[in-house]
CSV table of C-alpha atoms and ligand atoms in Angstrom, one decimal:
chain,number,residue,atom,x,y,z
Z,15,UNK,CA,44.5,28.4,-54.3
Z,16,UNK,CA,42.9,26.5,-51.2
Z,17,UNK,CA,42.6,27.9,-47.5
Z,18,UNK,CA,44.5,24.8,-46.0
Z,19,UNK,CA,47.0,24.0,-49.3
Z,20,UNK,CA,49.8,22.4,-48.3
Z,21,UNK,CA,49.2,21.7,-44.6
Z,22,UNK,CA,50.0,17.8,-44.6
Z,23,UNK,CA,47.7,15.7,-42.2
Z,24,UNK,CA,48.5,12.2,-40.9
Z,25,UNK,CA,44.5,11.1,-40.5
Z,26,UNK,CA,44.6,8.3,-38.1
Z,27,UNK,CA,41.2,8.9,-37.5
Z,28,UNK,CA,37.9,5.8,-38.1
Z,29,UNK,CA,34.7,5.7,-36.9
Z,30,UNK,CA,33.2,9.7,-37.0
Z,31,UNK,CA,34.1,11.9,-34.7
Z,32,UNK,CA,37.9,12.4,-36.1
Z,33,UNK,CA,37.2,11.4,-39.7
Z,34,UNK,CA,34.3,14.0,-39.6
Z,35,UNK,CA,37.5,16.9,-38.6
Z,36,UNK,CA,39.5,15.9,-41.0
Z,37,UNK,CA,36.8,15.6,-44.1
Z,38,UNK,CA,36.7,19.3,-43.2
Z,39,UNK,CA,40.1,20.1,-43.1
Z,40,UNK,CA,40.7,18.5,-46.3
Z,41,UNK,CA,37.1,20.2,-47.8
Z,42,UNK,CA,39.8,23.6,-47.1
Z,43,UNK,CA,42.5,21.8,-49.1
Z,44,UNK,CA,44.5,20.3,-46.4
Z,45,UNK,CA,45.8,17.2,-48.0
Z,46,UNK,CA,44.9,14.1,-45.5
Z,47,UNK,CA,45.9,10.6,-46.1
Z,48,UNK,CA,44.3,8.3,-44.3
Z,49,UNK,CA,46.2,5.8,-42.5
Z,50,UNK,CA,44.7,2.5,-42.4
Z,51,UNK,CA,45.0,-1.4,-41.3
Z,52,UNK,CA,45.6,-3.4,-44.5
Z,53,UNK,CA,43.5,-5.2,-45.4
Z,54,UNK,CA,40.5,-3.9,-42.5
Z,55,UNK,CA,40.7,-0.6,-43.1
Z,56,UNK,CA,37.9,2.2,-41.2
Z,57,UNK,CA,35.9,-0.6,-39.7
Z,58,UNK,CA,32.9,1.7,-41.0
Z,59,UNK,CA,33.9,1.1,-44.4
Z,60,UNK,CA,32.2,-2.2,-43.6
Z,61,UNK,CA,29.2,-1.7,-41.6
Z,62,UNK,CA,25.3,-0.8,-42.6
Z,63,UNK,CA,26.7,-1.7,-46.0
Z,64,UNK,CA,23.7,-1.0,-48.5
Z,65,UNK,CA,25.3,-1.9,-51.4
Z,66,UNK,CA,26.9,-5.3,-50.9
Z,67,UNK,CA,30.9,-5.1,-51.9
Z,68,UNK,CA,31.0,-1.7,-52.0
Z,69,UNK,CA,32.1,0.9,-49.3
Z,70,UNK,CA,28.9,1.5,-46.6
Z,71,UNK,CA,27.5,5.4,-46.8
Z,72,UNK,CA,28.7,5.3,-43.7
Z,73,UNK,CA,32.0,5.5,-44.7
Z,74,UNK,CA,31.8,7.3,-47.3
Z,75,UNK,CA,29.5,10.4,-46.6
Z,76,UNK,CA,32.6,10.8,-43.9
Z,77,UNK,CA,35.5,10.5,-45.9
Z,78,UNK,CA,35.3,12.5,-48.7
Z,79,UNK,CA,39.1,14.4,-50.3
Z,80,UNK,CA,41.7,12.0,-48.8
Z,81,UNK,CA,43.8,9.3,-50.0
Z,82,UNK,CA,43.9,6.0,-48.2
Z,83,UNK,CA,47.8,4.1,-47.0
Z,84,UNK,CA,47.6,0.9,-45.7
Z,85,UNK,CA,50.3,0.5,-43.1
Z,86,UNK,CA,50.4,-2.1,-40.4
Z,87,UNK,CA,51.6,0.8,-37.3
Z,88,UNK,CA,52.5,-2.8,-35.1
Z,89,UNK,CA,54.9,-4.2,-37.6
Z,90,UNK,CA,58.9,-2.8,-37.3
Z,91,UNK,CA,59.3,-2.2,-41.0
Z,92,UNK,CA,55.2,-0.3,-40.7
Z,93,UNK,CA,56.6,1.9,-37.6
Z,94,UNK,CA,59.9,2.8,-40.1
Z,95,UNK,CA,57.7,4.4,-42.9
Z,96,UNK,CA,55.0,5.5,-39.9
Z,97,UNK,CA,57.8,7.7,-38.5
Z,98,UNK,CA,58.8,9.2,-41.8
Z,99,UNK,CA,55.0,10.2,-42.4
Z,100,UNK,CA,55.3,11.9,-39.6
Z,101,UNK,CA,58.3,14.0,-40.3
Z,102,UNK,CA,56.6,14.4,-43.5
Z,103,UNK,CA,53.2,15.6,-41.8
Z,104,UNK,CA,52.0,19.1,-40.4
Z,105,UNK,CA,49.2,17.4,-37.8
Z,106,UNK,CA,48.6,13.6,-37.0
Z,107,UNK,CA,45.0,13.1,-35.9
Z,108,UNK,CA,44.3,10.3,-34.1
Z,109,UNK,CA,40.7,9.0,-32.3
Z,110,UNK,CA,41.8,5.4,-31.4
Z,111,UNK,CA,40.7,4.2,-27.8
Z,112,UNK,CA,42.5,5.7,-24.5
Z,113,UNK,CA,46.4,4.2,-25.2
Z,114,UNK,CA,46.4,2.8,-28.5
Z,115,UNK,CA,48.9,5.3,-30.1
Z,116,UNK,CA,51.4,4.5,-26.7
Z,117,UNK,CA,50.8,0.7,-27.4
Z,118,UNK,CA,52.0,1.3,-30.6
Z,119,UNK,CA,55.6,3.3,-29.5
Z,120,UNK,CA,54.6,6.5,-30.4
Z,121,UNK,CA,53.8,8.8,-27.6
Z,122,UNK,CA,53.8,12.5,-27.7
Z,123,UNK,CA,57.0,12.9,-26.4
Z,124,UNK,CA,58.2,10.4,-29.0
Z,125,UNK,CA,56.0,12.1,-32.0
Z,126,UNK,CA,58.1,15.8,-30.1
Z,127,UNK,CA,60.9,13.9,-31.1
Z,128,UNK,CA,60.6,12.9,-34.8
Z,129,UNK,CA,59.0,16.3,-35.2
Z,130,UNK,CA,58.6,19.4,-33.3
Z,131,UNK,CA,56.7,21.3,-35.8
Z,132,UNK,CA,53.5,18.7,-35.3
Z,133,UNK,CA,50.5,19.3,-33.7
Z,134,UNK,CA,49.4,16.0,-32.6
Z,135,UNK,CA,44.9,15.9,-32.3
Z,136,UNK,CA,43.1,13.3,-30.6
Z,137,UNK,CA,39.4,12.6,-29.4
Z,138,UNK,CA,38.8,10.6,-27.2
Z,139,UNK,CA,35.1,10.2,-24.6
Z,140,UNK,CA,36.3,11.7,-21.1
Z,141,UNK,CA,39.0,13.8,-20.0
Z,142,UNK,CA,41.5,13.1,-17.3
Z,143,UNK,CA,39.3,11.8,-14.3
Z,144,UNK,CA,37.9,8.7,-13.3
Z,145,UNK,CA,36.7,7.6,-17.1
Z,146,UNK,CA,40.0,8.7,-18.6
Z,147,UNK,CA,40.3,5.1,-19.8
Z,148,UNK,CA,36.7,4.4,-21.6
Z,149,UNK,CA,36.1,3.6,-24.8
Z,150,UNK,CA,33.1,5.8,-26.0
Z,151,UNK,CA,30.5,6.0,-28.7
Z,152,UNK,CA,28.4,8.8,-30.0
Z,153,UNK,CA,25.3,8.1,-27.5
Z,154,UNK,CA,27.1,7.9,-23.8
Z,155,UNK,CA,29.1,11.1,-24.9
Z,156,UNK,CA,25.6,12.3,-25.9
Z,157,UNK,CA,24.4,11.1,-22.4
Z,158,UNK,CA,27.2,11.4,-20.2
Z,159,UNK,CA,27.8,15.5,-21.7
Z,160,UNK,CA,24.5,16.1,-19.9
Z,161,UNK,CA,22.0,16.2,-23.4
Z,162,UNK,CA,20.4,13.2,-22.7
Z,163,UNK,CA,18.9,14.3,-19.4
Z,164,UNK,CA,17.8,17.7,-20.4
Z,165,UNK,CA,16.3,16.0,-24.3
Z,166,UNK,CA,12.9,14.6,-24.4
Z,167,UNK,CA,9.3,14.9,-22.1
Z,168,UNK,CA,9.2,15.5,-18.8
Z,169,UNK,CA,7.8,12.1,-18.2
Z,170,UNK,CA,9.2,10.5,-20.5
Z,171,UNK,CA,12.9,8.9,-20.7
Z,172,UNK,CA,16.2,11.1,-21.7
Z,173,UNK,CA,16.8,10.8,-25.0
Z,174,UNK,CA,19.3,10.7,-27.1
Z,175,UNK,CA,19.2,13.2,-30.6
Z,176,UNK,CA,19.2,12.6,-34.1
Z,177,UNK,CA,22.3,14.8,-34.1
Z,178,UNK,CA,25.4,13.2,-34.0
Z,179,UNK,CA,26.8,15.9,-31.8
Z,180,UNK,CA,29.2,13.5,-29.4
Z,181,UNK,CA,30.7,12.7,-32.5
Z,182,UNK,CA,30.7,15.2,-35.3
Z,183,UNK,CA,30.8,18.1,-32.9
Z,184,UNK,CA,33.6,16.8,-31.7
Z,185,UNK,CA,34.9,16.7,-34.5
Z,186,UNK,CA,34.2,20.7,-35.5
Z,187,UNK,CA,35.9,21.2,-31.9
Z,188,UNK,CA,39.0,19.4,-32.8
Z,189,UNK,CA,39.0,21.1,-36.2
Z,190,UNK,CA,38.9,24.2,-34.8
Z,191,UNK,CA,41.3,23.6,-32.2
Z,192,UNK,CA,44.0,22.3,-35.5
Z,193,UNK,CA,43.4,25.9,-37.5
Z,194,UNK,CA,44.8,27.3,-34.1
Z,195,UNK,CA,47.6,25.3,-33.3
Z,196,UNK,CA,48.1,25.8,-36.8
Z,197,UNK,CA,48.1,29.9,-36.3
Z,198,UNK,CA,50.2,30.1,-33.4
Z,199,UNK,CA,53.0,27.6,-35.3
Z,200,UNK,CA,53.5,30.4,-37.9
Z,201,UNK,CA,54.8,32.8,-34.8
Z,202,UNK,CA,55.6,30.0,-32.3
Z,203,UNK,CA,57.6,27.6,-34.6
Z,204,UNK,CA,56.4,24.7,-32.6
Z,205,UNK,CA,53.6,22.2,-32.8
Z,206,UNK,CA,51.4,21.4,-29.9
Z,207,UNK,CA,48.7,19.3,-28.4
Z,208,UNK,CA,45.0,19.8,-29.2
Z,209,UNK,CA,42.9,17.5,-27.2
Z,210,UNK,CA,38.7,17.2,-27.4
Z,211,UNK,CA,36.8,15.1,-24.6
Z,212,UNK,CA,33.3,14.2,-26.6
Z,213,UNK,CA,31.9,14.6,-23.1
Z,214,UNK,CA,33.4,18.4,-22.8
Z,215,UNK,CA,32.1,19.4,-26.3
Z,216,UNK,CA,28.3,17.3,-25.9
Z,217,UNK,CA,28.5,20.2,-22.2
Z,218,UNK,CA,30.0,22.7,-24.4
Z,219,UNK,CA,26.8,22.6,-26.8
Z,220,UNK,CA,24.6,22.2,-23.9
Z,221,UNK,CA,25.2,25.2,-21.6
Z,222,UNK,CA,22.3,26.5,-22.1
Z,223,UNK,CA,20.8,23.1,-19.8
Z,224,UNK,CA,23.5,24.4,-17.1
Z,225,UNK,CA,23.0,28.1,-17.4
Z,226,UNK,CA,19.5,26.9,-16.5
Z,227,UNK,CA,20.7,24.9,-13.5
Z,228,UNK,CA,21.9,28.2,-11.9
Z,229,UNK,CA,19.0,30.1,-12.6
Z,230,UNK,CA,17.2,26.6,-10.1
Z,231,UNK,CA,18.5,28.3,-7.6
Z,232,UNK,CA,16.5,32.2,-8.4
Z,233,UNK,CA,13.0,30.2,-8.2
Z,234,UNK,CA,11.2,28.3,-10.9
Z,235,UNK,CA,12.0,28.3,-15.0
Z,236,UNK,CA,9.6,30.6,-16.1
Z,237,UNK,CA,9.8,30.4,-20.0
Z,238,UNK,CA,9.5,26.2,-19.3
Z,239,UNK,CA,6.2,24.8,-20.0
Z,240,UNK,CA,5.5,22.9,-16.5
Z,241,UNK,CA,5.8,26.4,-14.7
Z,242,UNK,CA,2.1,27.4,-16.6
Z,243,UNK,CA,1.1,23.6,-15.9
Z,244,UNK,CA,1.8,24.8,-11.7
Z,245,UNK,CA,4.8,21.5,-12.1
Z,246,UNK,CA,7.1,21.9,-9.3
Z,247,UNK,CA,10.7,21.7,-10.3
Z,248,UNK,CA,13.2,19.5,-8.7
Z,249,UNK,CA,16.8,19.8,-8.1
Z,250,UNK,CA,17.9,19.6,-11.8
Z,251,UNK,CA,17.4,21.5,-14.9
Z,252,UNK,CA,14.3,19.2,-16.5
Z,253,UNK,CA,13.5,17.7,-19.8
Z,254,UNK,CA,11.4,20.5,-21.8
Z,255,UNK,CA,10.0,18.4,-24.3
Z,256,UNK,CA,10.1,21.4,-27.4
Z,257,UNK,CA,9.7,24.2,-25.6
Z,258,UNK,CA,12.5,27.3,-26.6
Z,259,UNK,CA,16.0,26.7,-25.2
Z,260,UNK,CA,16.8,30.6,-24.9
Z,261,UNK,CA,13.6,33.8,-23.5
Z,262,UNK,CA,10.8,34.0,-26.9
Z,263,UNK,CA,9.1,30.9,-26.1
Z,264,UNK,CA,8.1,28.6,-28.5
Z,265,UNK,CA,6.7,25.4,-29.9
Z,266,UNK,CA,6.3,22.4,-32.8
Z,267,UNK,CA,3.4,23.0,-33.2
Z,268,UNK,CA,0.5,21.2,-36.2
Z,269,UNK,CA,0.0,22.1,-39.5
Z,270,UNK,CA,-2.4,20.7,-42.2
Z,271,UNK,CA,-2.0,17.1,-42.8
Z,272,UNK,CA,-0.6,16.1,-39.6
Z,273,UNK,CA,-2.6,13.0,-39.3
Z,274,UNK,CA,-1.2,11.4,-41.9
Z,275,UNK,CA,2.0,13.1,-42.4
Z,276,UNK,CA,4.7,12.7,-39.5
Z,277,UNK,CA,6.1,15.7,-40.9
Z,278,UNK,CA,3.2,17.8,-41.1
Z,279,UNK,CA,4.3,20.6,-38.6
Z,280,UNK,CA,5.7,23.9,-37.6
Z,281,UNK,CA,8.7,25.9,-34.6
Z,282,UNK,CA,6.9,28.8,-34.0
Z,283,UNK,CA,8.7,31.2,-31.9
Z,284,UNK,CA,6.3,33.9,-30.2
Z,285,UNK,CA,9.0,36.7,-30.5
Z,286,UNK,CA,8.2,39.5,-28.5
Z,287,UNK,CA,9.2,42.2,-30.8
Z,288,UNK,CA,6.1,40.0,-33.2
Z,289,UNK,CA,3.3,39.6,-30.8
Z,290,UNK,CA,1.1,42.1,-31.8
Z,291,UNK,CA,1.8,41.0,-35.5
Z,292,UNK,CA,0.8,36.8,-33.9
Z,293,UNK,CA,-2.1,38.2,-32.0
Z,294,UNK,CA,-3.4,40.0,-35.9
Z,295,UNK,CA,-2.4,36.7,-38.2
Z,296,UNK,CA,-4.0,34.0,-35.3
Z,297,UNK,CA,-7.3,35.3,-35.5
Z,298,UNK,CA,-6.7,37.4,-31.7
Z,299,UNK,CA,-6.7,41.2,-32.1
Z,300,UNK,CA,-8.0,41.4,-28.4
Z,301,UNK,CA,-4.9,40.1,-26.9
Z,302,UNK,CA,-2.8,43.2,-28.1
Z,303,UNK,CA,-5.5,45.2,-25.2
Z,304,UNK,CA,-5.6,41.9,-22.6
Z,305,UNK,CA,-3.4,42.7,-19.9
Z,306,UNK,CA,-2.9,38.3,-19.7
Z,307,UNK,CA,-1.8,38.8,-22.8
Z,308,UNK,CA,-0.5,42.0,-23.3
Z,309,UNK,CA,3.3,41.2,-21.7
Z,310,UNK,CA,6.2,39.1,-22.0
Z,311,UNK,CA,6.2,37.8,-18.4
Z,312,UNK,CA,2.2,38.0,-17.9
Z,313,UNK,CA,2.0,35.6,-21.2
Z,314,UNK,CA,4.7,33.0,-20.1
Z,315,UNK,CA,2.1,31.5,-17.2
Z,316,UNK,CA,-0.6,30.9,-20.4
Z,317,UNK,CA,1.9,29.7,-22.7
Z,318,UNK,CA,-0.3,26.5,-23.1
Z,319,UNK,CA,-3.3,28.7,-24.1
Z,320,UNK,CA,-1.5,30.9,-26.2
Z,321,UNK,CA,-0.1,28.1,-28.6
Z,322,UNK,CA,-3.5,26.1,-28.8
Z,323,UNK,CA,-4.8,29.2,-30.0
Z,324,UNK,CA,-1.6,29.9,-32.0
Z,325,UNK,CA,-2.0,25.9,-33.3
Z,326,UNK,CA,-6.1,25.8,-34.0
Z,327,UNK,CA,-4.5,28.8,-37.2
Z,328,UNK,CA,-1.5,26.4,-38.4
Z,329,UNK,CA,-3.4,23.1,-38.4
Z,330,UNK,CA,-5.4,25.1,-40.8
Z,331,UNK,CA,-2.5,25.8,-43.1
Z,332,UNK,CA,0.6,23.6,-44.2
Z,333,UNK,CA,3.9,24.1,-43.1
Z,334,UNK,CA,4.7,26.0,-45.8
Z,335,UNK,CA,2.2,28.4,-45.7
Z,336,UNK,CA,2.8,28.8,-41.9
Z,337,UNK,CA,6.3,30.3,-43.5
Z,338,UNK,CA,4.7,32.1,-46.3
Z,339,UNK,CA,2.2,34.0,-43.8
Z,340,UNK,CA,4.8,34.7,-40.8
Z,341,UNK,CA,8.0,35.3,-42.7
Z,342,UNK,CA,7.3,38.7,-44.2
Z,343,UNK,CA,6.1,39.6,-40.9
Z,344,UNK,CA,9.0,38.5,-39.3
Z,345,UNK,CA,7.3,35.9,-37.6
Z,346,UNK,CA,10.2,34.0,-36.6
Z,347,UNK,CA,8.6,30.1,-37.7
Z,348,UNK,CA,10.4,27.0,-39.5
Z,349,UNK,CA,8.9,23.3,-41.0
Z,350,UNK,CA,10.0,20.3,-39.6
Z,351,UNK,CA,12.0,18.9,-42.6
Z,352,UNK,CA,11.9,15.4,-43.2
Z,353,UNK,CA,14.9,14.2,-44.9
Z,354,UNK,CA,13.5,13.2,-48.1
Z,355,UNK,CA,12.7,16.7,-48.4
Z,356,UNK,CA,15.7,18.1,-47.7
Z,357,UNK,CA,17.4,15.5,-50.2
Z,358,UNK,CA,15.1,17.4,-52.8
Z,359,UNK,CA,16.1,20.7,-52.0
Z,360,UNK,CA,16.8,22.2,-54.2
Z,361,UNK,CA,18.6,25.4,-52.8
Z,362,UNK,CA,21.0,23.2,-50.5
Z,363,UNK,CA,22.0,21.8,-54.1
Z,364,UNK,CA,22.7,25.2,-55.5
Z,365,UNK,CA,24.5,26.0,-52.2
Z,366,UNK,CA,26.9,23.1,-51.7
Z,367,UNK,CA,25.1,22.1,-48.4
Z,368,UNK,CA,24.1,18.6,-50.8
Z,369,UNK,CA,26.0,17.4,-52.8
Z,370,UNK,CA,25.4,14.2,-55.5
Z,371,UNK,CA,29.4,12.3,-55.3
Z,372,UNK,CA,30.0,9.6,-58.1
Z,373,UNK,CA,31.7,6.1,-57.0
Z,374,UNK,CA,33.1,3.6,-58.6
Z,375,UNK,CA,31.6,0.1,-56.8
Z,376,UNK,CA,28.5,1.9,-55.4
Z,377,UNK,CA,27.6,4.7,-58.3
Z,378,UNK,CA,26.2,8.4,-57.4
Z,379,UNK,CA,24.7,8.6,-53.4
Z,380,UNK,CA,23.8,12.4,-52.2
Z,381,UNK,CA,25.9,13.5,-49.1
Z,382,UNK,CA,26.5,16.8,-46.9
Z,383,UNK,CA,28.8,18.8,-48.6
Z,384,UNK,CA,31.1,21.6,-46.4
Z,385,UNK,CA,28.4,23.9,-43.9
Z,386,UNK,CA,31.4,26.7,-43.5
Z,387,UNK,CA,31.2,28.6,-47.0
Z,388,UNK,CA,34.8,30.4,-47.3
Z,389,UNK,CA,34.0,33.0,-50.2
Z,390,UNK,CA,38.1,32.2,-51.6
Z,391,UNK,CA,38.3,28.4,-50.7
Z,392,UNK,CA,34.9,26.7,-51.9
Z,393,UNK,CA,35.1,23.2,-50.8
Z,394,UNK,CA,35.1,21.0,-53.7
Z,395,UNK,CA,33.6,17.5,-52.9
Z,396,UNK,CA,35.7,14.3,-54.1
Z,397,UNK,CA,34.8,10.6,-53.8
Z,398,UNK,CA,36.3,8.8,-50.3
Z,399,UNK,CA,39.4,6.6,-51.6
Z,400,UNK,CA,39.2,3.3,-51.6
Z,401,UNK,CA,41.3,1.3,-49.2
Z,402,UNK,CA,44.8,2.3,-49.9
Z,403,UNK,CA,44.0,3.5,-53.0
Z,404,UNK,CA,47.2,5.5,-52.6
Z,405,UNK,CA,49.4,3.8,-50.9
Z,406,UNK,CA,52.1,3.4,-53.6
Z,407,UNK,CA,51.6,7.2,-54.5
Z,408,UNK,CA,52.0,8.4,-51.3
Z,409,UNK,CA,54.6,5.8,-50.1
Z,410,UNK,CA,57.2,7.1,-52.9
Z,411,UNK,CA,56.1,10.9,-52.2
Z,412,UNK,CA,58.1,10.1,-48.5
Z,413,UNK,CA,61.3,8.7,-50.7
Z,414,UNK,CA,60.5,4.8,-51.1
Z,415,UNK,CA,62.2,3.7,-53.5
Z,416,UNK,CA,60.0,1.6,-55.8
Z,417,UNK,CA,62.1,-2.1,-54.6
Z,418,UNK,CA,61.3,-0.3,-50.5
Z,419,UNK,CA,57.4,-0.3,-51.4
Z,420,UNK,CA,57.5,-4.0,-52.7
Z,421,UNK,CA,59.4,-5.9,-50.2
Z,422,UNK,CA,56.8,-3.6,-47.5
Z,423,UNK,CA,54.3,-5.0,-49.7
Z,424,UNK,CA,55.7,-8.6,-49.8
Z,425,UNK,CA,55.9,-8.0,-45.4
Z,426,UNK,CA,52.4,-7.0,-44.9
Z,427,UNK,CA,53.2,-4.0,-44.0
Z,428,UNK,CA,51.1,-2.0,-46.8
Q,28,LIG,N1,48.1,-1.0,-37.9
Q,28,LIG,C1,48.1,-1.6,-36.6
Q,28,LIG,N2,47.4,-1.7,-35.7
Q,28,LIG,C2,46.3,-0.5,-35.9
Q,28,LIG,C3,45.8,0.5,-36.6
Q,28,LIG,C4,47.2,0.2,-38.5
Q,28,LIG,N3,47.0,1.0,-39.3
Q,28,LIG,N4,45.0,0.9,-36.3
Q,28,LIG,C5,44.7,1.0,-35.6
Q,28,LIG,N5,45.2,-0.5,-35.1
Q,28,LIG,C6,44.7,-0.9,-33.9
Q,28,LIG,C7,44.9,0.0,-32.6
Q,28,LIG,O1,46.3,0.4,-31.6
Q,28,LIG,C8,44.4,-0.8,-31.8
Q,28,LIG,O2,45.0,-1.7,-31.1
Q,28,LIG,P1,45.5,-2.0,-29.2
Q,28,LIG,O3,44.0,-2.1,-29.1
Q,28,LIG,O4,45.8,-2.9,-29.4
Q,28,LIG,O5,46.0,-0.7,-28.6
Q,28,LIG,C9,43.0,-1.7,-32.3
Q,28,LIG,O6,43.7,-1.1,-33.5
Q,28,LIG,C10,41.9,-0.9,-31.9
Q,28,LIG,O7,41.7,0.3,-32.2
Q,28,LIG,P2,40.7,0.5,-30.8
Q,28,LIG,O8,40.5,0.2,-29.5
Q,28,LIG,O9,40.8,2.0,-31.4
Q,28,LIG,O10,39.0,0.3,-31.9
Q,28,LIG,P3,38.1,0.2,-31.2
Q,28,LIG,O11,36.5,-0.3,-32.0
Q,28,LIG,O12,38.2,-1.3,-30.3
Q,28,LIG,O13,37.2,1.0,-30.6
Q,28,LIG,C11,36.2,3.1,-30.2
Q,28,LIG,C12,36.5,2.2,-31.1
Q,28,LIG,C13,35.8,4.6,-31.5
Q,28,LIG,C14,35.3,2.4,-29.5
Q,28,LIG,C15,37.0,3.8,-29.7
Q,28,LIG,O14,38.6,3.9,-30.6
Q,28,LIG,C16,37.5,4.7,-28.8
Q,28,LIG,O15,37.1,5.1,-28.0
Q,28,LIG,N6,38.1,6.0,-29.5
Q,28,LIG,C17,37.9,7.4,-28.9
Q,28,LIG,C18,37.3,7.8,-28.5
Q,28,LIG,C19,35.9,8.2,-29.8
Q,28,LIG,O16,36.8,8.4,-30.7
Q,28,LIG,N7,35.2,7.6,-30.0
Q,28,LIG,C20,33.9,7.9,-31.2
Q,28,LIG,C21,33.9,6.6,-32.1
Q,28,LIG,S1,32.8,7.9,-33.6
Q,28,LIG,O17,30.9,6.8,-32.5
C-alpha cells in the first residue's frame, strides 16, 4: 500500500507549479483527478510541441500517474458535477489566476460548506499585498523573490536560473503544506486552506542571501570574491558569480577539454578541514606552513590566487578524474554535468530518478521520477493521461448514471 493511498485529490492545476505538486502526491499513491476544460485541457499539452499531434513533453513530464476528466466548471451542469467532485475528494489544488475559482462560484467559504473536511491548496504569484492580483510566471517569481538580483556576475545583468525554483519550487512547498494539513485533519477532523506564494517560495530558497543582506551592516562579506579583489560592497547583497553561498569558499574551475566542451568544469570547495590535502594534491605543500594560507581567515583575501593555482591543476585532469582523485581524500568537488550526461547516467536510472516512460501518442521518452524515496512506498511512474481519458470512469465513481453522463456530454459540460 502506497503512503497516500485512499487520498483523493481534485486537481485543478495547470502549467507547472500546481502540476508539480499533484504529481508528487500521485507518486506517493494519491488518486489525482485532473479537471480540464473540454476540448482544450491544460495549455501545456500543446506548448513546445516536439511530436506533432501528441501531448508535449512539458505536459507529460508534469502529469504522470494522474487521471484526466474534462469538465466545463462554468456551466450549470458542470458546476453540479464539480460540487459532487468536491464532496468526493479530500484535497483540492489549484493555481489559477487570483479570483478565478471565486468567479466560478467556488470560494473557500462555499467549498467548506460543500465539504468541511476539504483541504484547499493554492499557488499564487504573490501573497496578500500590493501585487496579490498579478498573474505570475516562473521568471517573474525568480526576480521578485530575490533570486535574480543575487544570481550572475557582479558586472553583469541579474540572471534567472534554469532550476524552476518559482514553479516547481513552489509546488514542492505546497505539497508539504497539503500533507501537513492532512496530518492535522486526522486530529481535528477539519480541512483547512493552504496557500503558497511563488515570491515567498523563491525567497525561502534564497534565505542565505537575506542572511548576507543583514551581515553587510557588520562589514564586508569576506567570503565573497569581491572582498579579495578590493571592490567595495554596496547597500544590497551583490551577485557573487559562482562563489559558494556558505562559509567554505568554492568556485567553478576549468578542467581538461574546456576549450571545446562547454561543460568541462568542476565545482571545487576549499573546505577548511581538508586544506592540507588540497595543498598536497595541487602541488603546493609549502602553503600548509605559509601564514598567508595557513588559516581560513588568512586565505580569504587571497581566494583568486588560491583558485588560480587549483585551476592550473584541474585543467590537467578531466572533471571525472578530479572527482576520482578528490573524493577518496574527502575534498568536496562535483563535475558540471550536462543534461546529455544526466540522461545517460546509469546510476540515476537505477534509482528511478531518471525513468523511461512509454506513451501511446509519442512513444518512449525520459522523465524525472520521484526524487523523494520512501522505503515502503516506492514511486511507480505511469504515463500522463490523454485529455479526458478517464471522464466516464470518474463520473460513474461519483454516482452519475450512464444516462446522466450522456446528457452531460451532449450539453458540453464534459
Ligand atoms: N472550465 C471552465 N473554465 C475554466 C476551466 C474549466 N475546467 N479551467 C480553467 N478555466 C478558466 C478559469 O476559470 C479562468 O477564467 P476567468 O479568467 O474567466 O476567471 C480561465 O480559464 C483562465 O485561467 P487563468 O487566468 O488562470 O489562466 P491564464 O492562462 O490566463 O494564466 C497563469 C496563467 C499561470 C499566469 C495564471 O493562472 C496564474 O497567475 N496562476 C497563479 C500563479 C502560478 O501558478 N503561476 C505559475 C504557472 S506555471 O509557470
